[in-house]
Short mmCIF file of C-alpha atoms in Angstrom, two decimals:
data_model
loop_
_atom_site.label_atom_id
_atom_site.label_comp_id
_atom_site.label_asym_id
_atom_site.label_seq_id
_atom_site.Cartn_x
_atom_site.Cartn_y
_atom_site.Cartn_z
CA MET J 1 -11.99 1.75 -61.29
CA GLU J 2 -9.93 -0.78 -59.18
CA GLU J 3 -7.00 1.78 -59.08
CA MET J 4 -9.29 4.58 -57.93
CA LEU J 5 -10.68 2.30 -55.09
CA ALA J 6 -7.13 1.48 -53.95
CA LEU J 7 -6.24 5.11 -53.94
CA LEU J 8 -9.33 6.06 -51.83
CA PHE J 9 -8.36 3.24 -49.42
CA ILE J 10 -4.85 4.50 -49.02
CA LEU J 11 -6.09 8.04 -48.47
CA GLY J 12 -8.49 6.74 -45.85
CA LEU J 13 -5.60 5.13 -43.94
CA VAL J 14 -3.57 8.23 -44.00
CA THR J 15 -6.57 10.25 -42.77
CA ASN J 16 -7.12 7.80 -39.92
CA LEU J 17 -3.43 7.89 -38.95
CA THR J 18 -3.52 11.74 -38.95
CA ALA J 19 -6.57 11.77 -36.69
CA TRP J 20 -4.94 9.21 -34.32
CA PRO J 21 -1.40 10.60 -33.78
CA GLY J 22 -0.48 8.01 -31.13
CA VAL J 23 1.75 9.00 -28.12
CA ASP J 24 3.16 12.37 -27.17
CA ASP J 25 6.25 12.59 -24.90
CA PHE J 26 6.75 15.35 -22.30
CA ASP J 27 10.31 15.34 -20.90
CA VAL J 28 10.90 17.28 -17.73
CA PHE J 29 14.23 18.45 -19.24
CA ASP J 30 12.29 20.22 -21.94
CA TYR J 31 10.53 22.23 -19.26
CA GLY J 32 13.65 23.51 -17.48
CA ALA J 33 14.49 20.68 -15.01
CA THR J 34 18.19 20.69 -14.07
CA GLY J 35 18.50 17.11 -12.75
CA VAL J 36 21.46 17.92 -10.45
CA GLY J 37 19.55 17.05 -7.27
CA GLN J 38 20.34 20.43 -5.62
CA THR J 39 17.91 22.89 -7.19
CA ASP J 40 14.14 22.66 -7.09
CA ASP J 41 12.78 21.01 -10.23
CA SER J 42 9.13 21.07 -9.09
CA GLN J 43 7.89 23.62 -11.66
CA ALA J 44 9.32 21.61 -14.57
CA PHE J 45 7.30 18.53 -13.32
CA VAL J 46 4.16 20.66 -12.91
CA ASP J 47 4.44 22.12 -16.43
CA ALA J 48 5.20 18.75 -18.14
CA TRP J 49 2.15 17.20 -16.38
CA ARG J 50 -0.01 20.11 -17.32
CA ASP J 51 0.70 19.68 -21.06
CA ALA J 52 0.54 15.93 -20.91
CA CYS J 53 -2.78 15.99 -19.19
CA LYS J 54 -4.38 18.35 -21.75
CA ALA J 55 -2.73 16.78 -24.82
CA GLU J 56 -5.05 15.93 -27.66
CA THR J 57 -3.61 12.43 -28.10
CA PRO J 58 -4.84 8.90 -27.04
CA SER J 59 -1.69 8.52 -24.91
CA ALA J 60 0.81 10.77 -23.22
CA ARG J 61 4.07 10.10 -21.46
CA VAL J 62 5.75 12.24 -18.73
CA ILE J 63 9.49 11.30 -19.00
CA VAL J 64 11.79 11.57 -15.99
CA PRO J 65 15.17 10.62 -17.70
CA GLU J 66 17.69 8.17 -16.23
CA GLY J 67 21.14 9.30 -15.00
CA SER J 68 19.81 12.46 -13.26
CA THR J 69 18.48 13.40 -9.78
CA PHE J 70 15.47 15.65 -9.43
CA LEU J 71 14.63 17.49 -6.21
CA LEU J 72 10.90 18.01 -5.74
CA LYS J 73 8.82 19.94 -3.19
CA PRO J 74 5.26 18.71 -2.35
CA LEU J 75 3.30 18.19 -5.60
CA MET J 76 -0.27 17.28 -6.65
CA PHE J 77 -0.97 16.10 -10.22
CA HIS J 78 -4.57 16.60 -10.89
CA GLY J 79 -6.91 14.97 -13.40
CA PRO J 80 -9.12 14.23 -15.25
CA CYS J 81 -6.89 14.27 -18.36
CA LYS J 82 -7.69 14.26 -21.99
CA PRO J 83 -5.57 11.32 -23.01
CA GLN J 84 -7.05 7.89 -22.51
CA ILE J 85 -3.79 6.73 -20.86
CA ILE J 86 -1.11 8.64 -19.03
CA HIS J 87 2.30 7.12 -18.57
CA PHE J 88 4.55 8.69 -15.84
CA ILE J 89 7.92 7.02 -16.49
CA ILE J 90 10.59 7.44 -13.75
CA SER J 91 13.93 6.34 -15.02
CA GLY J 92 15.95 8.70 -12.89
CA THR J 93 16.06 9.52 -9.16
CA ILE J 94 13.47 11.73 -7.42
CA ILE J 95 14.33 13.05 -3.93
CA ALA J 96 12.30 15.01 -1.40
CA SER J 97 13.51 18.22 0.12
CA GLY J 98 15.54 17.47 3.21
CA SER J 99 13.86 20.10 5.29
CA PRO J 100 10.44 19.57 6.87
CA GLY J 101 10.17 23.41 6.73
CA THR J 102 9.48 22.93 2.99
CA TRP J 103 5.89 21.79 4.05
CA LYS J 104 5.20 25.01 5.96
CA ASN J 105 1.52 25.97 5.32
CA LEU J 106 1.10 22.85 3.18
CA ASP J 107 -0.49 19.41 3.71
CA LEU J 108 2.08 17.56 5.92
CA SER J 109 0.58 14.18 4.84
CA GLN J 110 1.72 14.25 1.29
CA TRP J 111 4.77 14.63 -1.02
CA ILE J 112 3.83 13.41 -4.44
CA ALA J 113 0.14 12.80 -5.23
CA PHE J 114 -2.01 11.93 -8.16
CA GLN J 115 -5.74 12.67 -7.95
CA ASN J 116 -8.60 11.80 -10.23
CA VAL J 117 -6.49 10.34 -13.03
CA THR J 118 -7.96 7.39 -14.92
CA ARG J 119 -5.67 4.69 -16.52
CA LEU J 120 -2.51 6.30 -14.98
CA ASN J 121 0.63 4.06 -15.24
CA VAL J 122 3.57 5.00 -12.99
CA TYR J 123 6.73 2.96 -13.64
CA GLY J 124 10.34 2.86 -14.61
CA SER J 125 13.70 1.65 -13.46
CA GLY J 126 14.28 4.65 -11.22
CA LEU J 127 14.27 5.44 -7.44
CA ILE J 128 12.01 7.69 -5.32
CA ASP J 129 13.69 8.70 -2.06
CA GLY J 130 11.53 10.38 0.57
CA GLN J 131 14.57 11.45 2.71
CA GLY J 132 12.54 10.29 5.75
CA LYS J 133 15.25 10.60 8.48
CA HIS J 134 14.66 14.31 8.77
CA TRP J 135 11.06 13.55 9.87
CA TRP J 136 11.86 10.43 11.98
CA ASP J 137 14.16 12.53 14.03
CA ARG J 138 11.33 14.72 15.14
CA SER J 139 8.66 12.04 15.44
CA CYS J 140 6.54 12.36 18.56
CA ARG J 141 6.47 8.59 18.75
CA TYR J 142 10.19 8.35 19.48
CA HIS J 143 10.84 11.92 20.75
CA PRO J 144 7.70 12.88 22.74
CA ASP J 145 9.55 15.52 24.70
CA GLN J 146 11.04 17.31 21.71
CA GLU J 147 9.62 20.72 21.06
CA GLY J 148 7.89 20.79 17.76
CA CYS J 149 7.73 17.03 17.39
CA THR J 150 5.16 15.86 14.83
CA THR J 151 2.67 12.94 14.63
CA LEU J 152 2.09 13.61 10.87
CA ALA J 153 4.51 13.22 8.14
CA PRO J 154 4.32 12.98 4.28
CA THR J 155 3.46 9.88 2.28
CA VAL J 156 5.79 9.53 -0.67
CA LEU J 157 3.18 8.52 -3.27
CA LYS J 158 -0.60 8.96 -3.04
CA PHE J 159 -3.10 7.69 -5.59
CA LEU J 160 -6.48 9.31 -4.87
CA SER J 161 -9.51 8.36 -6.91
CA CYS J 162 -7.20 6.87 -9.65
CA ASN J 163 -9.15 4.06 -11.33
CA GLU J 164 -7.63 1.37 -13.57
CA GLY J 165 -4.06 2.54 -12.76
CA THR J 166 -0.81 0.76 -12.13
CA LEU J 167 2.45 1.17 -10.15
CA SER J 168 5.25 -1.07 -11.24
CA ASN J 169 8.95 -1.71 -11.57
CA ILE J 170 10.08 1.08 -9.25
CA ASP J 171 12.11 1.43 -6.03
CA ILE J 172 10.71 3.64 -3.22
CA VAL J 173 12.79 4.26 -0.08
CA ASN J 174 12.88 6.14 3.18
CA SER J 175 9.34 7.55 3.20
CA PRO J 176 8.78 10.05 6.18
CA GLN J 177 5.57 7.97 6.86
CA THR J 178 3.53 5.58 4.66
CA HIS J 179 5.31 4.90 1.35
CA VAL J 180 2.29 4.39 -0.92
CA LEU J 181 -1.34 5.13 -0.36
CA ILE J 182 -4.16 3.90 -2.58
CA SER J 183 -7.36 5.59 -1.67
CA ASP J 184 -10.87 5.83 -3.18
CA SER J 185 -9.71 3.87 -6.25
CA LYS J 186 -10.91 0.95 -8.23
CA GLY J 187 -9.03 -1.52 -10.41
CA PHE J 188 -5.55 -0.43 -9.35
CA ASN J 189 -2.57 -2.84 -9.68
CA VAL J 190 0.83 -2.81 -8.07
CA ASN J 191 3.57 -5.13 -9.41
CA ASN J 192 7.31 -5.63 -8.92
CA VAL J 193 8.03 -2.81 -6.55
CA MET J 194 10.72 -2.63 -3.94
CA ILE J 195 9.96 -0.56 -0.82
CA GLN J 196 12.56 -0.13 1.93
CA SER J 197 13.01 1.86 5.16
CA PRO J 198 14.79 1.05 8.39
CA GLN J 199 13.05 -1.31 10.88
CA ASP J 200 12.94 1.50 13.53
CA SER J 201 11.38 4.10 11.22
CA PRO J 202 8.02 5.15 12.68
CA ASN J 203 4.64 4.52 10.89
CA THR J 204 6.41 3.70 7.58
CA ASP J 205 3.80 1.32 6.16
CA GLY J 206 4.80 0.03 2.69
CA ILE J 207 1.44 0.18 1.05
CA HIS J 208 -1.89 1.22 2.65
CA ILE J 209 -5.20 0.59 0.97
CA HIS J 210 -8.15 2.66 2.03
CA SER J 211 -11.76 2.72 0.73
CA SER J 212 -10.64 1.00 -2.53
CA HIS J 213 -11.83 -2.03 -4.43
CA THR J 214 -10.45 -4.58 -6.78
CA ILE J 215 -6.82 -3.99 -5.96
CA LYS J 216 -3.91 -6.38 -6.79
CA ILE J 217 -0.43 -6.24 -5.22
CA THR J 218 2.04 -8.84 -6.64
CA ASN J 219 5.63 -9.81 -6.91
CA SER J 220 7.07 -7.17 -4.52
CA VAL J 221 9.73 -6.88 -1.83
CA ILE J 222 8.72 -4.71 1.14
CA GLY J 223 10.69 -3.98 4.32
CA THR J 224 9.72 -1.19 6.66
CA GLY J 225 9.14 0.07 10.20
CA ASP J 226 5.48 -0.71 10.12
CA ASP J 227 3.06 -2.98 8.11
CA CYS J 228 4.42 -4.20 4.82
CA ILE J 229 0.82 -3.92 3.49
CA SER J 230 -2.11 -2.65 5.49
CA ILE J 231 -5.85 -2.71 4.51
CA GLY J 232 -8.08 -0.06 5.84
CA ASP J 233 -11.80 0.64 6.12
CA TYR J 234 -14.20 0.12 3.25
CA SER J 235 -11.96 -2.01 1.12
CA SER J 236 -12.96 -5.07 -0.89
CA ASN J 237 -11.69 -7.53 -3.48
CA ILE J 238 -8.07 -7.23 -2.55
CA ASP J 239 -5.64 -9.85 -3.96
CA ILE J 240 -2.12 -9.90 -2.48
CA SER J 241 0.43 -12.41 -3.70
CA ASN J 242 4.11 -13.17 -4.01
CA ILE J 243 5.21 -10.60 -1.43
CA GLU J 244 8.62 -10.87 0.48
CA CYS J 245 7.77 -9.01 3.79
CA GLY J 246 10.44 -8.06 6.27
CA PRO J 247 11.35 -6.25 8.41
CA GLY J 248 8.07 -4.83 9.46
CA HIS J 249 4.82 -5.61 11.19
CA GLY J 250 3.50 -8.08 8.62
CA ILE J 251 0.50 -7.84 6.29
CA SER J 252 -2.49 -6.42 8.31
CA ILE J 253 -6.22 -6.00 7.91
CA GLY J 254 -6.60 -2.85 10.10
CA SER J 255 -6.49 -1.34 12.38
CA LEU J 256 -10.25 -0.78 11.84
CA GLY J 257 -12.96 1.22 13.60
CA ARG J 258 -10.72 3.39 15.80
CA ASP J 259 -13.26 6.24 16.19
CA GLY J 260 -16.32 4.02 16.41
CA ASP J 261 -16.57 4.01 12.63
CA MET J 262 -18.65 1.62 10.65
CA VAL J 263 -16.43 -1.00 8.95
CA LEU J 264 -16.88 -3.12 5.87
CA VAL J 265 -13.80 -5.06 4.67
CA GLU J 266 -14.50 -8.18 2.61
CA ASN J 267 -13.16 -10.54 -0.03
CA ILE J 268 -9.47 -10.37 0.86
CA HIS J 269 -6.97 -12.98 -0.37
CA ILE J 270 -3.39 -12.93 0.82
CA ARG J 271 -1.35 -15.82 -0.60
CA ASP J 272 2.03 -17.25 -1.77
CA SER J 273 4.10 -14.89 0.39
CA SER J 274 6.88 -14.96 2.94
CA PHE J 275 7.63 -13.14 6.17
CA LYS J 276 11.13 -12.82 7.57
CA GLY J 277 11.86 -11.27 11.00
CA THR J 278 8.50 -9.48 11.21
CA THR J 279 6.57 -8.73 14.39
CA ASN J 280 3.40 -10.23 12.82
CA GLY J 281 2.54 -12.40 9.93
CA ALA J 282 -1.13 -12.66 8.96
CA ARG J 283 -2.92 -10.18 11.16
CA ILE J 284 -6.38 -8.67 11.66
CA LYS J 285 -6.71 -5.90 14.17
CA THR J 286 -9.82 -3.97 15.21
CA TRP J 287 -10.76 -1.46 17.83
CA GLN J 288 -13.53 -2.34 20.34
CA VAL J 289 -15.43 0.75 19.61
CA GLY J 290 -15.77 -0.02 15.95
CA ARG J 291 -18.80 -1.55 14.22
CA GLY J 292 -19.47 -3.46 10.99
CA ASN J 293 -17.76 -6.44 9.43
CA VAL J 294 -14.56 -8.06 8.36
CA ARG J 295 -15.47 -11.17 6.40
CA HIS J 296 -14.58 -13.60 3.61
CA VAL J 297 -10.69 -13.47 4.16
CA ILE J 298 -8.22 -16.14 3.09
CA PHE J 299 -4.57 -16.32 4.20
CA GLU J 300 -3.09 -19.02 2.07
CA ASN J 301 0.42 -20.64 1.31
CA LEU J 302 2.46 -18.44 3.63
CA VAL J 303 5.92 -19.03 5.03
CA PHE J 304 7.13 -17.48 8.35
CA ASP J 305 10.78 -17.20 9.25
CA THR J 306 11.40 -15.94 12.86
CA VAL J 307 8.11 -14.16 13.14
CA ASP J 308 6.86 -12.99 16.54
CA ASN J 309 3.13 -13.55 15.89
CA PRO J 310 2.64 -15.67 12.77
CA ILE J 311 -1.18 -15.86 13.09
CA ILE J 312 -2.99 -13.19 15.03
CA ILE J 313 -6.45 -11.69 15.38
CA ASP J 314 -6.66 -8.81 17.85
CA GLN J 315 -10.24 -7.67 18.29
CA ASN J 316 -9.23 -5.65 21.29
CA TYR J 317 -6.54 -3.56 19.63
CA CYS J 318 -5.32 -0.68 21.76
CA ASP J 319 -2.63 1.93 21.51
CA VAL J 320 -1.17 0.81 24.86
CA PRO J 321 -1.97 -2.93 25.32
CA GLY J 322 -4.00 -3.59 28.47
CA THR J 323 -5.19 -0.09 28.99
CA CYS J 324 -8.40 -0.06 27.06
CA LYS J 325 -11.46 -0.98 29.05
CA GLU J 326 -13.73 -3.79 27.64
CA GLN J 327 -16.61 -2.59 25.45
CA LYS J 328 -19.71 -4.32 24.39
CA SER J 329 -19.36 -3.12 20.79
CA GLY J 330 -16.91 -4.47 18.17
CA VAL J 331 -16.32 -5.26 14.60
CA LYS J 332 -17.62 -8.65 13.62
CA ILE J 333 -14.93 -10.91 12.17
CA SER J 334 -16.23 -13.93 10.28
CA ASP J 335 -15.40 -16.48 7.58
CA VAL J 336 -11.58 -16.31 7.85
CA ALA J 337 -9.59 -19.14 6.50
CA TYR J 338 -5.88 -19.96 7.20
CA LYS J 339 -4.51 -22.62 4.80
CA ASN J 340 -1.18 -24.14 4.29
CA LEU J 341 0.98 -21.96 6.62
CA TYR J 342 4.45 -23.00 7.67
CA GLY J 343 7.56 -21.74 9.47
CA THR J 344 9.05 -20.57 12.70
CA SER J 345 7.76 -18.43 15.63
CA SER J 346 10.13 -16.35 17.83
CA THR J 347 7.50 -16.31 20.68
CA ASN J 348 5.83 -19.02 22.61
CA ILE J 349 2.30 -18.30 21.23
CA ALA J 350 2.30 -18.95 17.56
CA ILE J 351 -1.46 -18.69 17.02
CA ASN J 352 -3.24 -16.00 19.00
CA LEU J 353 -6.91 -15.32 18.18
CA ASP J 354 -8.04 -12.80 20.65
CA CYS J 355 -11.75 -11.94 20.05
CA SER J 356 -14.55 -10.04 21.84
CA ARG J 357 -16.74 -11.55 24.42
CA PHE J 358 -19.70 -9.58 23.14
CA VAL J 359 -18.88 -9.81 19.32
CA PRO J 360 -17.10 -13.13 19.00
CA CYS J 361 -15.29 -14.31 15.88
CA SER J 362 -17.07 -16.98 13.89
CA GLY J 363 -16.45 -19.18 10.91
CA ILE J 364 -12.72 -19.22 11.47
CA SER J 365 -10.88 -22.27 9.94
CA LEU J 366 -7.29 -23.50 10.41
CA GLU J 367 -6.12 -26.02 7.93
CA ASN J 368 -2.69 -27.64 7.38
CA ILE J 369 -0.59 -25.41 9.58
CA ARG J 370 2.82 -26.31 10.83
CA LEU J 371 4.69 -23.85 13.06
CA SER J 372 7.77 -24.51 15.21
CA SER J 373 9.90 -22.54 17.57
CA ILE J 374 13.15 -20.93 16.55
CA LYS J 375 14.53 -22.52 19.81
CA PRO J 376 15.32 -26.27 19.20
CA GLY J 377 13.08 -28.49 21.34
CA LYS J 378 10.90 -25.59 22.49
CA SER J 379 7.09 -26.29 22.29
CA LEU J 380 4.63 -23.63 21.06
CA SER J 381 1.07 -22.97 22.10
CA ALA J 382 -2.08 -21.71 20.53
CA ASN J 383 -4.50 -19.23 22.23
CA CYS J 384 -8.07 -18.74 21.12
CA ILE J 385 -10.65 -16.63 23.04
CA ASN J 386 -14.20 -16.21 21.92
CA VAL J 387 -13.70 -17.90 18.66
CA GLN J 388 -15.83 -20.36 16.85
CA GLY J 389 -14.52 -22.51 14.03
CA THR J 390 -12.74 -25.62 12.97
CA GLU J 391 -9.18 -26.81 12.57
CA VAL J 392 -7.58 -29.80 10.71
CA GLY J 393 -3.90 -30.69 10.72
CA VAL J 394 -2.70 -27.74 13.01
CA ASN J 395 0.37 -27.53 15.08
CA PRO J 396 0.28 -26.09 17.64
CA GLY J 397 -3.24 -26.99 18.54
CA SER J 398 -5.86 -27.62 19.61
CA CYS J 399 -7.34 -24.22 19.73
CA LEU J 400 -10.73 -23.65 18.18
CA ARG J 401 -14.05 -24.92 19.47
CA ASN J 402 -16.84 -26.06 17.14
#
């Protein structure tokens, strides 16, 4: 009897293993990719994703092998998928088509995008190269008189409605515009990524978060021609830590409310990070025509090295500074704390809190801040307009009124 029970137990285990086969791999080489970097491998990626997404397994892996280069045209990887977890493992190099003409009659704003995929994990030891110079050379920002100049260019990686996903251990360079966009997503984590583009490359934000919640960005090195990280409208519970930012425009909340939109950005924590040679450090920027709130923000344990504007709130943000007329509207900025901030400023005004006369900033606190000039013996100043708050142990000060 005992032998029979033992046999039934073993048969049960075998049955369970058969019903739970584990992980299936989908290697792009098996779908016809050449990996030589000169012929279009897009269809191989599409086919590998298609089969991985519909696989009858708990987990599926799309494999981009090391030692090869894959040329891709604009692609959208759609979900939802059948596996509970999708791994997209990039060990090789992925490059964009060198010609903007590849995007003819397509969405100019994207190159590689994932949409509506739950528990997607994109990672690997590889490289993603957006070949952005071909777009920067025709940017209307730098070449306004050029025939056919463009104000819109592709984002290298988009995650659209991708909940509980991750992006990690990958290098991303030379995006035509923003490098990584996280939009309409929840519970998404970014860790240990390197993002680089030249300091003069236009609009090349490192990571932009829009309309997303419970997002973590950690342990990453980002240097671009725009914000290292920017936080857009309708985003909350954002935790950013251990970032090396520079060059670039710093870590920014905003710009917000450009078209008179309602804004709600709250519970933002930016900490344990450094800024080197950036135009800004800890920044909040809103348009006067916007409405709504930015609230419950903490900038903590930050180090600045030769930064133009280490601490800045610009509630009167304008494309061309000084040309926008004063408005009676504005985005309310409240409950913002700056704690333990140190380093050097390359301009005379190290703390610049420029708030609206009609919608002033309130609940702003400055605590334990030590900023000095990069010029030996040069004193710095702080500028606070229409701001209510407190400060303790701040140099330069005094700035806030109780």
